mmCIF file of C-alpha atoms and ligand atoms in Angstrom:
data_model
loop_
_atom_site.group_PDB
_atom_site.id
_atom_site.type_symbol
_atom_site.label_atom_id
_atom_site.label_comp_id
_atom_site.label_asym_id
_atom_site.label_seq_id
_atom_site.Cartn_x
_atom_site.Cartn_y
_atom_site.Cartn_z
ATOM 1 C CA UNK A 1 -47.742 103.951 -182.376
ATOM 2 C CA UNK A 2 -49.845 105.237 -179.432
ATOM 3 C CA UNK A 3 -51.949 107.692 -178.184
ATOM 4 C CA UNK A 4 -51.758 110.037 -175.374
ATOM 5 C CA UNK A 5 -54.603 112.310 -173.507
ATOM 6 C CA UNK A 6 -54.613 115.442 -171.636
ATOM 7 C CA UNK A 7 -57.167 117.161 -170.189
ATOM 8 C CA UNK A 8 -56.843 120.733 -169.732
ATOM 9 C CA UNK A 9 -59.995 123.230 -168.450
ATOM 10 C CA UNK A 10 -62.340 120.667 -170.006
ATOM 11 C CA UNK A 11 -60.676 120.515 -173.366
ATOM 12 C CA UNK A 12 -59.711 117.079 -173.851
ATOM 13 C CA UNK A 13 -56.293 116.709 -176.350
ATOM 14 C CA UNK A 14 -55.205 113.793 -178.285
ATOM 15 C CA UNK A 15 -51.016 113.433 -178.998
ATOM 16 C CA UNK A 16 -51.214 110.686 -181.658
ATOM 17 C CA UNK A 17 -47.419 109.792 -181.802
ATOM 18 C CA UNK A 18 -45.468 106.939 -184.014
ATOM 19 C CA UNK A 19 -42.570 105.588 -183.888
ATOM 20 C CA UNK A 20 -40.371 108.222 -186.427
ATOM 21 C CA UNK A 21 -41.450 110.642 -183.276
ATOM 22 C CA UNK A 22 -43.782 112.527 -185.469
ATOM 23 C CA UNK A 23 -46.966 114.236 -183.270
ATOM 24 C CA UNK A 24 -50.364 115.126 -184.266
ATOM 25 C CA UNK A 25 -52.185 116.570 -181.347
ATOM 26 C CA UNK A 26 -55.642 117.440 -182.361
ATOM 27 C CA UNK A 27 -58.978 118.520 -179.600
ATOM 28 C CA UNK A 28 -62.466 117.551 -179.603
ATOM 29 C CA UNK A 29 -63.789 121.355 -179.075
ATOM 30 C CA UNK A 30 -64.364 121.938 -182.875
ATOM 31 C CA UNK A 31 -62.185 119.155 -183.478
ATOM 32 C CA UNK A 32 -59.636 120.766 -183.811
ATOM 33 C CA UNK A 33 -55.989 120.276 -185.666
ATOM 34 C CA UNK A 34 -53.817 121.814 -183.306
ATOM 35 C CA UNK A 35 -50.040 120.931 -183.959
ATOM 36 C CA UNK A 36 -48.131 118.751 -186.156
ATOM 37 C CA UNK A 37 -44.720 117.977 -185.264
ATOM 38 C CA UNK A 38 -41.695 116.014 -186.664
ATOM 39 C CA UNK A 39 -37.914 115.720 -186.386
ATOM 40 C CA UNK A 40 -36.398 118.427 -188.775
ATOM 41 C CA UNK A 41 -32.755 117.658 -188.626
ATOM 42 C CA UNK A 42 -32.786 115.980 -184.808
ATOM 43 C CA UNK A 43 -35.090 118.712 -183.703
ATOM 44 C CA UNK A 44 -38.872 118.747 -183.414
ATOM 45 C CA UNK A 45 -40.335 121.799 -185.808
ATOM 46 C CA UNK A 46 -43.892 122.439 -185.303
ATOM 47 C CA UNK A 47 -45.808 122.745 -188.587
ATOM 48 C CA UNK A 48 -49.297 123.885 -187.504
ATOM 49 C CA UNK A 49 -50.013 127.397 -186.719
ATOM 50 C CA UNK A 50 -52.683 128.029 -183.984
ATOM 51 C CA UNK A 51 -53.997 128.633 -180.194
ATOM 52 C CA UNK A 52 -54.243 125.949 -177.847
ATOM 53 C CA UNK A 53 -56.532 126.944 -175.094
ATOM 54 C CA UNK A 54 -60.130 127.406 -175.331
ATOM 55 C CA UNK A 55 -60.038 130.927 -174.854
ATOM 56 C CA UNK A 56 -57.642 131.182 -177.785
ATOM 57 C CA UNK A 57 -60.296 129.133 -179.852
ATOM 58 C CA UNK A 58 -63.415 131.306 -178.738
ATOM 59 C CA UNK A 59 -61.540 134.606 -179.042
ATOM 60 C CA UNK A 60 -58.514 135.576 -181.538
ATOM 61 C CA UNK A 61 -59.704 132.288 -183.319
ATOM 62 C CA UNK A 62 -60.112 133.081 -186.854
ATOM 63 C CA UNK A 63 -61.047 129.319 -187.394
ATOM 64 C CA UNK A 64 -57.814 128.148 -186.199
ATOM 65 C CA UNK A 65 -57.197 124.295 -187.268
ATOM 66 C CA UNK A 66 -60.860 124.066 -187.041
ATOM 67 C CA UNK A 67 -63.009 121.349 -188.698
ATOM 68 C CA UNK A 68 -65.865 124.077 -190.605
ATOM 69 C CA UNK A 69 -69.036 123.041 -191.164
ATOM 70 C CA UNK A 70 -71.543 122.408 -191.760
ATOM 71 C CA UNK A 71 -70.879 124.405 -194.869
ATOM 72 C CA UNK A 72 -67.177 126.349 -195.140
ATOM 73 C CA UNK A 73 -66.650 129.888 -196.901
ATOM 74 C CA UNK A 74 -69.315 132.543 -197.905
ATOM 75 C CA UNK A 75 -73.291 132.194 -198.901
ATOM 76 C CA UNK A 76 -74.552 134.595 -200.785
ATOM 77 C CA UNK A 77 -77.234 136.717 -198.468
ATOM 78 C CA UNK A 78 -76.510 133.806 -196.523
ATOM 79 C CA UNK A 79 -80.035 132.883 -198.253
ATOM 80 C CA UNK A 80 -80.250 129.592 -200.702
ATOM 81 C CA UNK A 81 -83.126 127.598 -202.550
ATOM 82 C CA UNK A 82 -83.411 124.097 -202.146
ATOM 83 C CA UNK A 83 -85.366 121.571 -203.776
ATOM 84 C CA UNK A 84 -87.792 124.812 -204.163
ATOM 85 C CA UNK A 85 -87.622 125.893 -200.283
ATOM 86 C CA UNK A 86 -85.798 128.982 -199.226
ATOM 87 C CA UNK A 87 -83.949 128.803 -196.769
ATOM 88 C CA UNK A 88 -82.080 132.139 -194.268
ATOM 89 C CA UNK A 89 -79.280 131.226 -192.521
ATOM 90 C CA UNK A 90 -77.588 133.806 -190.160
ATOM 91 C CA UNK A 91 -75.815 136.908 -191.621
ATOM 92 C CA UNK A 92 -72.400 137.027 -189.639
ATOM 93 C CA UNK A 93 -70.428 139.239 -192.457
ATOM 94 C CA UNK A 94 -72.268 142.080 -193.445
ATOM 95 C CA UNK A 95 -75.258 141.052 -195.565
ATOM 96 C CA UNK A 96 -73.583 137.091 -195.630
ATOM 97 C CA UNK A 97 -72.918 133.768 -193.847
ATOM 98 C CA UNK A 98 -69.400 133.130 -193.866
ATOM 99 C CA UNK A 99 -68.623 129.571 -192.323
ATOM 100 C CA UNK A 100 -72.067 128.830 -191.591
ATOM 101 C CA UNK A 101 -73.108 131.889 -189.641
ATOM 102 C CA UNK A 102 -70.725 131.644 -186.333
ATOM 103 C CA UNK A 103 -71.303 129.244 -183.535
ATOM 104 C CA UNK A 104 -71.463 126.208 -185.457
ATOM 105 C CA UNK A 105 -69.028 122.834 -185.763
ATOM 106 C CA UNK A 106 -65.743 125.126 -184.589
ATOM 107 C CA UNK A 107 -67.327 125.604 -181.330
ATOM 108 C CA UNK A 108 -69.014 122.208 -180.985
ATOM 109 C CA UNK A 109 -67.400 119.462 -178.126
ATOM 110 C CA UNK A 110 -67.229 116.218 -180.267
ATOM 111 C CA UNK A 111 -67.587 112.854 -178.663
ATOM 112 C CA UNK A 112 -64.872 110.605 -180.115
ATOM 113 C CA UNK A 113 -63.340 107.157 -179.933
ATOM 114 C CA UNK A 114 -59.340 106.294 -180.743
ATOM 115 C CA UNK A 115 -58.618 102.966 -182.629
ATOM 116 C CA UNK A 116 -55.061 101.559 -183.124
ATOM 117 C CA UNK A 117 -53.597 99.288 -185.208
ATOM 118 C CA UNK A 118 -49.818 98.266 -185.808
ATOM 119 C CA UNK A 119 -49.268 101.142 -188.643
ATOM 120 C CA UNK A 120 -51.539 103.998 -187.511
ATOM 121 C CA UNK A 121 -53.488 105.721 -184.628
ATOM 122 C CA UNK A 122 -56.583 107.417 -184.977
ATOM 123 C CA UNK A 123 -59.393 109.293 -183.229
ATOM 124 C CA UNK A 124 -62.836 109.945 -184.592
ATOM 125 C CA UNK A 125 -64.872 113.017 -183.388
ATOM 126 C CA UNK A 126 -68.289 112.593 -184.432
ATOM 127 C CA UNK A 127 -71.383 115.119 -183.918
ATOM 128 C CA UNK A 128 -75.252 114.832 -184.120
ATOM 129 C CA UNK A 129 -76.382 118.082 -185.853
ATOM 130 C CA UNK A 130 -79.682 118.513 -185.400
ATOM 131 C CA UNK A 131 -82.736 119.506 -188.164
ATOM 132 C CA UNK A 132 -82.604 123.382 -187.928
ATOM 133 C CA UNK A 133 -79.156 123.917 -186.523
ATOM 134 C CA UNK A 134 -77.562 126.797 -187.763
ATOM 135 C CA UNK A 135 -80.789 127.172 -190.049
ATOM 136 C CA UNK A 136 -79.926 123.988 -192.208
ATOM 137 C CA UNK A 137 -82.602 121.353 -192.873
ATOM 138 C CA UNK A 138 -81.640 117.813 -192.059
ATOM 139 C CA UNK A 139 -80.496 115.887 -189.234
ATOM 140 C CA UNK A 140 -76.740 115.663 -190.031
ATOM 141 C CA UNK A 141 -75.038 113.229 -188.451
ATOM 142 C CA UNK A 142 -71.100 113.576 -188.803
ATOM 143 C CA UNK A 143 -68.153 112.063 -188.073
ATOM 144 C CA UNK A 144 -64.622 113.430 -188.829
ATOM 145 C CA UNK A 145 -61.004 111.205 -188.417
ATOM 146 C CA UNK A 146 -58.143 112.126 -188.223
ATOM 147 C CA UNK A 147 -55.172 109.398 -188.534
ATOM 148 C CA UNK A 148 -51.695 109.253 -187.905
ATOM 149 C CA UNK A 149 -49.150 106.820 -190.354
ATOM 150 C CA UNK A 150 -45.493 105.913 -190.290
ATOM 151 C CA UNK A 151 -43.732 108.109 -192.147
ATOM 152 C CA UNK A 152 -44.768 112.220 -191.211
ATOM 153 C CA UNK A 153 -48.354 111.087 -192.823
ATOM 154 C CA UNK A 154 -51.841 111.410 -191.670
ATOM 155 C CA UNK A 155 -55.492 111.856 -193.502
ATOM 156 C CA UNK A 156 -58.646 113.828 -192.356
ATOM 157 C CA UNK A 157 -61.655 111.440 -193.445
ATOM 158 C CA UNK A 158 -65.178 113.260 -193.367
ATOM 159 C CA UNK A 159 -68.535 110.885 -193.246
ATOM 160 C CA UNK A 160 -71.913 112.585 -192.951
ATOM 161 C CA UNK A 161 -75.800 111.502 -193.623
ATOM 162 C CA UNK A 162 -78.865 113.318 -193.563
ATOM 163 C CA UNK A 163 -81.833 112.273 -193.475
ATOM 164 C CA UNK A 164 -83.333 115.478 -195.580
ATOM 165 C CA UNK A 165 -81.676 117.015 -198.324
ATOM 166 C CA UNK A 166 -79.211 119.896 -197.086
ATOM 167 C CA UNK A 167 -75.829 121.824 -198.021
ATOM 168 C CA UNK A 168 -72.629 120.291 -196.899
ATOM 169 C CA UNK A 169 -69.143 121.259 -197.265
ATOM 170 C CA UNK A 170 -67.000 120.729 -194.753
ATOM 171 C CA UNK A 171 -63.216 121.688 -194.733
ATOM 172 C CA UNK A 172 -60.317 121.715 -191.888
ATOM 173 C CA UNK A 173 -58.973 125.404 -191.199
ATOM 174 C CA UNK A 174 -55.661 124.211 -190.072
ATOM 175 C CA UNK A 175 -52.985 126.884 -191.264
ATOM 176 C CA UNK A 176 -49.815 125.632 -191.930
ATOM 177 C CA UNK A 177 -45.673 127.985 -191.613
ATOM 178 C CA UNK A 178 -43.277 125.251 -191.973
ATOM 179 C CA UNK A 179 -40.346 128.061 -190.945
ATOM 180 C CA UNK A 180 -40.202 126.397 -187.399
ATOM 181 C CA UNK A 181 -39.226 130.315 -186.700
ATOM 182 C CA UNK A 182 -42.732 131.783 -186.808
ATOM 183 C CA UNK A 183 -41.157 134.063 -189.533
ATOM 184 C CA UNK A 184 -44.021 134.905 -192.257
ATOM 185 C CA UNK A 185 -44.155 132.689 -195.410
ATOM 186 C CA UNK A 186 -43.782 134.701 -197.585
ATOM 187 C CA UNK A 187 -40.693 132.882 -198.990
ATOM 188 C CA UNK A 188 -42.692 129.569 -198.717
ATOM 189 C CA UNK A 189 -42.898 128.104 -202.245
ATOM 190 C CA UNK A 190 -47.174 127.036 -203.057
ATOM 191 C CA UNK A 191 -47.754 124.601 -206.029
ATOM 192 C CA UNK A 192 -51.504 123.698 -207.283
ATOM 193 C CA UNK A 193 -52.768 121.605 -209.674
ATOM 194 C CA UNK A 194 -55.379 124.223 -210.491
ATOM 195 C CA UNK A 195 -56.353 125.921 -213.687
ATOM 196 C CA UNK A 196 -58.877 128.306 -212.831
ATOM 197 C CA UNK A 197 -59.634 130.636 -209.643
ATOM 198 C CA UNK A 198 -62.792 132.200 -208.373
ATOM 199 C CA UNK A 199 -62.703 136.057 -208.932
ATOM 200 C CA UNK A 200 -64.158 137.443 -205.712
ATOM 201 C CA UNK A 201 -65.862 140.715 -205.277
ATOM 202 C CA UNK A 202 -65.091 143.907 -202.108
ATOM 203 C CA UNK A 203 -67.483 141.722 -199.982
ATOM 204 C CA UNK A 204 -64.973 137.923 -200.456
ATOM 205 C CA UNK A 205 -68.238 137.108 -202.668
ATOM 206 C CA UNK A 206 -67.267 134.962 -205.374
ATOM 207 C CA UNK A 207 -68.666 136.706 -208.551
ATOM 208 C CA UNK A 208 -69.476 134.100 -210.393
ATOM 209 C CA UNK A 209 -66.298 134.212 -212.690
ATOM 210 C CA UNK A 210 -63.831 131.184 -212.570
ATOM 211 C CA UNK A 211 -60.653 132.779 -214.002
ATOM 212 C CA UNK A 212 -58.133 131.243 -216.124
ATOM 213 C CA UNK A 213 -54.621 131.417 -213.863
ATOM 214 C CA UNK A 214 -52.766 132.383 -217.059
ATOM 215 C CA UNK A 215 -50.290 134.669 -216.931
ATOM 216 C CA UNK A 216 -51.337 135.805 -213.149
ATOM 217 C CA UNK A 217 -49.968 135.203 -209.736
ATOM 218 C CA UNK A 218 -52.689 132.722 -209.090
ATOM 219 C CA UNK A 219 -50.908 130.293 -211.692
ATOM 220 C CA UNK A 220 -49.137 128.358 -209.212
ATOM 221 C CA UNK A 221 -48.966 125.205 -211.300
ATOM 222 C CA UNK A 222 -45.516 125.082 -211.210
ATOM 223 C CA UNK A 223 -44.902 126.767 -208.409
ATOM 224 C CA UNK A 224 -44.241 130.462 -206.976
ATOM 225 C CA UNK A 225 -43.107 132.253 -203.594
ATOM 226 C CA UNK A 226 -45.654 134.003 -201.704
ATOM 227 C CA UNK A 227 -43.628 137.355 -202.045
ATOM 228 C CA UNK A 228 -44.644 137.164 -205.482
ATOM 229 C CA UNK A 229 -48.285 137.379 -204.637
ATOM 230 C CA UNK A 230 -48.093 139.861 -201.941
ATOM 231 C CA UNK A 231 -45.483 142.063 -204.289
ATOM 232 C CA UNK A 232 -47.956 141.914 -207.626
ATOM 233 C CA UNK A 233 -50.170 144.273 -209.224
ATOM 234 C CA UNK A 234 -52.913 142.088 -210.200
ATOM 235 C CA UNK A 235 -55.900 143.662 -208.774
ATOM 236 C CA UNK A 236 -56.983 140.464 -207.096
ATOM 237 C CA UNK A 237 -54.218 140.071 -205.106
ATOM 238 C CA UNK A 238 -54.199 143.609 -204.148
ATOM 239 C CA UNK A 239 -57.590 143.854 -203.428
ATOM 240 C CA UNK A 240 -57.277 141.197 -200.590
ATOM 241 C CA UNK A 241 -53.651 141.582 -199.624
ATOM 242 C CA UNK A 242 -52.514 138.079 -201.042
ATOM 243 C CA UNK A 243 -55.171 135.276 -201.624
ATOM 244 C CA UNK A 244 -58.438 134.427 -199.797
ATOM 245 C CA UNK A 245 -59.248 132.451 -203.229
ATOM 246 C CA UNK A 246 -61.069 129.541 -204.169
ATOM 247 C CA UNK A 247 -58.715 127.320 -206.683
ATOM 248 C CA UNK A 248 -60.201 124.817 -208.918
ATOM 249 C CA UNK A 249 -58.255 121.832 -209.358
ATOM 250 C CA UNK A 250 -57.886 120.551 -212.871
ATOM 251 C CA UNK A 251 -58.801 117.384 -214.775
ATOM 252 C CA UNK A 252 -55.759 115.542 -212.924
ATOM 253 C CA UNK A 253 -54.222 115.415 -209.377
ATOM 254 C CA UNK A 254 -55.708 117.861 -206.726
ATOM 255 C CA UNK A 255 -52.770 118.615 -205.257
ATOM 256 C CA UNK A 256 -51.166 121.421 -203.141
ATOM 257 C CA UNK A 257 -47.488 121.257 -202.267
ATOM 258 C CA UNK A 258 -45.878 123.683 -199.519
ATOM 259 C CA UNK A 259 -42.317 124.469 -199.137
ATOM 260 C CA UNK A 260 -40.475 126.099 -196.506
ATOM 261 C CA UNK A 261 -37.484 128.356 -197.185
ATOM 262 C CA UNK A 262 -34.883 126.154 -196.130
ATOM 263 C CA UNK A 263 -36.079 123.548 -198.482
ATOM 264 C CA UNK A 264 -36.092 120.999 -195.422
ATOM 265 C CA UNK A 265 -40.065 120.747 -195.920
ATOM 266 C CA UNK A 266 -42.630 119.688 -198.349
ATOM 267 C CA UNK A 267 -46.235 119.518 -197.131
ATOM 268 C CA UNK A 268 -48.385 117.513 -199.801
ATOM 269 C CA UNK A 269 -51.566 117.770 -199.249
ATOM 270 C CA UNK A 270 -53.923 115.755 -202.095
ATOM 271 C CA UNK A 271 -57.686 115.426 -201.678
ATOM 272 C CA UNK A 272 -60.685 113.564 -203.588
ATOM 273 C CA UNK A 273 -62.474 117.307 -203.022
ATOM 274 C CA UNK A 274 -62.704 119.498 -206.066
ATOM 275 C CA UNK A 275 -61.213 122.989 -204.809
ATOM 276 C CA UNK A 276 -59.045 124.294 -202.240
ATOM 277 C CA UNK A 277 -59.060 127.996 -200.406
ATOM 278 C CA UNK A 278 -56.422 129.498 -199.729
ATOM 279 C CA UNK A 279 -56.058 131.932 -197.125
ATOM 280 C CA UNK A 280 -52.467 133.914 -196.736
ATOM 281 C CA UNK A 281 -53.325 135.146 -193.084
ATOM 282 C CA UNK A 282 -54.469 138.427 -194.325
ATOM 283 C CA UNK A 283 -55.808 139.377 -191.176
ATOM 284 C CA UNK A 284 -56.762 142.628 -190.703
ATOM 285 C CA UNK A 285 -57.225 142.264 -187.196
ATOM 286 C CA UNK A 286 -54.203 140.337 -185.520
ATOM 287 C CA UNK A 287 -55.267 137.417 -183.641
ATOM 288 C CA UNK A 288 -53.911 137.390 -179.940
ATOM 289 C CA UNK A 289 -53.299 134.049 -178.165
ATOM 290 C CA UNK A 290 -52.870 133.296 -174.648
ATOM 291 C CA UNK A 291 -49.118 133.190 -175.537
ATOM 292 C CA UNK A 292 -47.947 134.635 -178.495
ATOM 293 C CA UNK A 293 -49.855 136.223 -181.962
ATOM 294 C CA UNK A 294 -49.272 135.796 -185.465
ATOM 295 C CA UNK A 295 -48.547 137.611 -188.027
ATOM 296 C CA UNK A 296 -50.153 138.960 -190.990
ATOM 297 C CA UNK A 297 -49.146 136.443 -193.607
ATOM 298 C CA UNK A 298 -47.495 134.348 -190.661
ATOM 299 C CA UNK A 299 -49.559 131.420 -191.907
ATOM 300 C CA UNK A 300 -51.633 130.093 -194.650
ATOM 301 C CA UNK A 301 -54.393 128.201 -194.148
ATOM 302 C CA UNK A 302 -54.942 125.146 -196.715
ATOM 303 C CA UNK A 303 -59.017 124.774 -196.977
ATOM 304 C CA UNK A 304 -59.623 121.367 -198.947
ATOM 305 C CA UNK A 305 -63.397 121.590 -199.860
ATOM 306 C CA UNK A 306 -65.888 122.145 -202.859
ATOM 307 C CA UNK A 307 -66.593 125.366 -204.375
ATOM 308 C CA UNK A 308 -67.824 128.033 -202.115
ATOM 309 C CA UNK A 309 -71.853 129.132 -202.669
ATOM 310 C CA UNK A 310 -71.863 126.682 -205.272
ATOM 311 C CA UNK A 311 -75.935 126.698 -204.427
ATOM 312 C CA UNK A 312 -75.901 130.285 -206.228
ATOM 313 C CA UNK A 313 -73.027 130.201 -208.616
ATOM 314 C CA UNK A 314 -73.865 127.959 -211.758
ATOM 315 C CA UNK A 315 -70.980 126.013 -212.883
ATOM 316 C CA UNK A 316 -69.807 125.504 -209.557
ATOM 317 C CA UNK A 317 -70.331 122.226 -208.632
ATOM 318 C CA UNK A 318 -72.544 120.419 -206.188
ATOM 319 C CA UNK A 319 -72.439 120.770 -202.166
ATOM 320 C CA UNK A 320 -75.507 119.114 -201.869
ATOM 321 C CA UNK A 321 -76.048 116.314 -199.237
ATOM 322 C CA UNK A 322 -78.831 114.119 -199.383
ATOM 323 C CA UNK A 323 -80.064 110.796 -197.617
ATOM 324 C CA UNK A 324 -79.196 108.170 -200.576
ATOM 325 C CA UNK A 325 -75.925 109.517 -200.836
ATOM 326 C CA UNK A 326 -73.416 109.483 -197.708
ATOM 327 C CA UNK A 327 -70.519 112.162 -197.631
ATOM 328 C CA UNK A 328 -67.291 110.752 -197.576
ATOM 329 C CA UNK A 329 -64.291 112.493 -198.343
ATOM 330 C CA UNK A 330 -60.591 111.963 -197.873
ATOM 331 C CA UNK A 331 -57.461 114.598 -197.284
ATOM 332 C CA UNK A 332 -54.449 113.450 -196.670
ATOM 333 C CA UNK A 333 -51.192 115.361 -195.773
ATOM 334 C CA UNK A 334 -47.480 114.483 -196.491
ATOM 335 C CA UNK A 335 -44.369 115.800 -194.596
ATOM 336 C CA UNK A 336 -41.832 114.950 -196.819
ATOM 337 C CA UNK A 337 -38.360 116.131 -194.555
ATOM 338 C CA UNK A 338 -34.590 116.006 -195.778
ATOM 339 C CA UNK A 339 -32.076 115.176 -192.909
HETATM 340 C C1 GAL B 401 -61.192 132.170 -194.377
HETATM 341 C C2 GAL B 401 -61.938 133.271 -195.085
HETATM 342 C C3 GAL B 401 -61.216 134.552 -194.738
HETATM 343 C C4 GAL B 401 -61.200 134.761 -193.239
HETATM 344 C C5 GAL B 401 -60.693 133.488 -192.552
HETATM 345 C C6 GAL B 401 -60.826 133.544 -191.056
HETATM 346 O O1 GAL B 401 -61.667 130.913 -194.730
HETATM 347 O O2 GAL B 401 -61.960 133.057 -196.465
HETATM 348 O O3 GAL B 401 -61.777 135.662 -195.388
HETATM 349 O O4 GAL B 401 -62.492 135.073 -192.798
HETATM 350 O O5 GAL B 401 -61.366 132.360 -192.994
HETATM 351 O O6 GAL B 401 -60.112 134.596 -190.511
#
């Protein structure tokens, strides 16, 4: 197990590397998944979709592996009431806050600290966010981990305290194509352990409505190829190209299980958080990197988190942090590989 650093135009990269010559490379600006690699039948296949410079991040970024926060997805008028204060956060999406309003933990340089041990590596990026930032009461501080195991495994562990109540939901924006072709996935298989979905609105507003999968393309319990989504008439789908939909996992596992089309690659991915977003890289603008694009649908991105504007949506659960209870929250992803 070890750890290796680069530093590149002030950007400073962590390889994590074990011995089954799996690599996680993640970057303390926003930290930042960038790739995951392991051995796909004696060759490494890269897992990850995103930039890698800075410019790529600040630019055609589109939240690219980035940790979000303090609160992911969309606020309603980007305007909330807590603990009988309003509070007005900054509208970056028409009249809304979508990912807290723009300039917040993606574009953030972390300080961080690696720790080893004989059967993982790990860095921690951590981040004083002060009272006000981004309009949010509450000195946050956070901390976000991200460690490396034996066997094509590794977890993203959140901590945060406050020392006023605020809103926190964090999530990672890393968006996964497990082609190793950059082909688009839509013949990846997606599984989740969800029962319901949030109906959105024109505006990506959830409207309140938590949907029973039934019957719809957004039953993926046992699991479904993305063609299926992009191909089908429900109105949903249609109305945002494929899914940019909040899933609410049921009484059981939360679990979401990726395959690619060769059936060489199952991502796992389980979490202790109560939804997941998923985002089928319906991008209506195409993001340019320094080298390369992707495609629409080249990607999905996998957003572990709580309901979005659960503050205005009764029923939705609870993203509120306060000072007697610490946030601490666990996702952990699984590359299972057949050689
Ligand atoms: C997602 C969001 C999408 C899109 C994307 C970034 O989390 O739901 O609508 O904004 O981030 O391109």
């Amino acid at each position: 197990m070890q750890i290796r650093k680069i530093e590149s135009n002030g950007l400073l990269y962590f390889i994590l590397m074990n011995d089954n010559h799996d690599e996680l490379t993640v970057v303390n600006y926003g930290a930042r998944l960038v790739s995951f690699k392991a051995n796909v039948n004696g060759r490494p296949r890269e897992m990850v979709v995103s930039g890698q410079t800075k410019d790529d991040f600040d630019h055609g970024s589109k939240y690219f592996g980035a940790t979000v926060g303090r609160v992911a997805g969309r606020i309603t008028g980007g305007a909330f009431t807590l603990d009988g204060e309003d509070y007005q956060l900054r509208q970056n999406e028409g009249d809304n806050t979508l990912h807290s309003g723009g300039d917040a933990f993606e574009w953030k340089t972390f300080d961080h600290a690696e720790t080893k041990s004989k059967n993982s590596v790990a860095v921690t990026f951590s981040y004083h966010s002060p009272d006000g930032e981004n309009e949010f009461p509450g000195n946050v501080d956070f901390k976000v981990t991200y460690t490396l195991f034996k066997d094509s495994k590794f977890t993203i562990h959140y901590e945060a305290t406050t020392d006023a109540p605020t809103l926190f939901n964090p999530t990672n924006h890393g968006y996964f194509n497990l082609n190793g072709t950059g082909f688009d996935i839509s013949r990846h298989k997606l599984q989740i352990s969800a029962d319901k979905f949030a109906v959105l609105d024109e505006d990506n507003m959830p409207t309140g409505e938590l949907a029973d999968v039934t019957g719809r393309p957004f039953d993926l319990r046992q699991g479904r190829k993305l063609k299926e989504v992009f191909a089908s008439s429900d109105p949903q789908a249609i109305m945002k190209q494929g899914f940019d939909h909040p899933f609410l996992f049921g009484a059981g596992d939360h679990v979401v299980k990726l395959t690619s089309p060769d059936q060489l690659v199952q991502l796992k991915i389980s979490t202790d958080r109560d939804a997941v977003v998923i985002f089928t890289a319906n991008f209506g603008e195409i993001p340019m990197f320094e080298e390369g694009n992707v495609d629409f649908h080249g990607a999905v991105a996998i957003e572990t988190q709580n309901l979005p504007d659960a503050i205005n949506n009764e029923g939705f659960g609870d993203t509120i942090l306060r000072p007697e209870t610490p946030f601490d929250s666990t996702t952990t992803y699984e590359f299972k590989i057949e050689q």
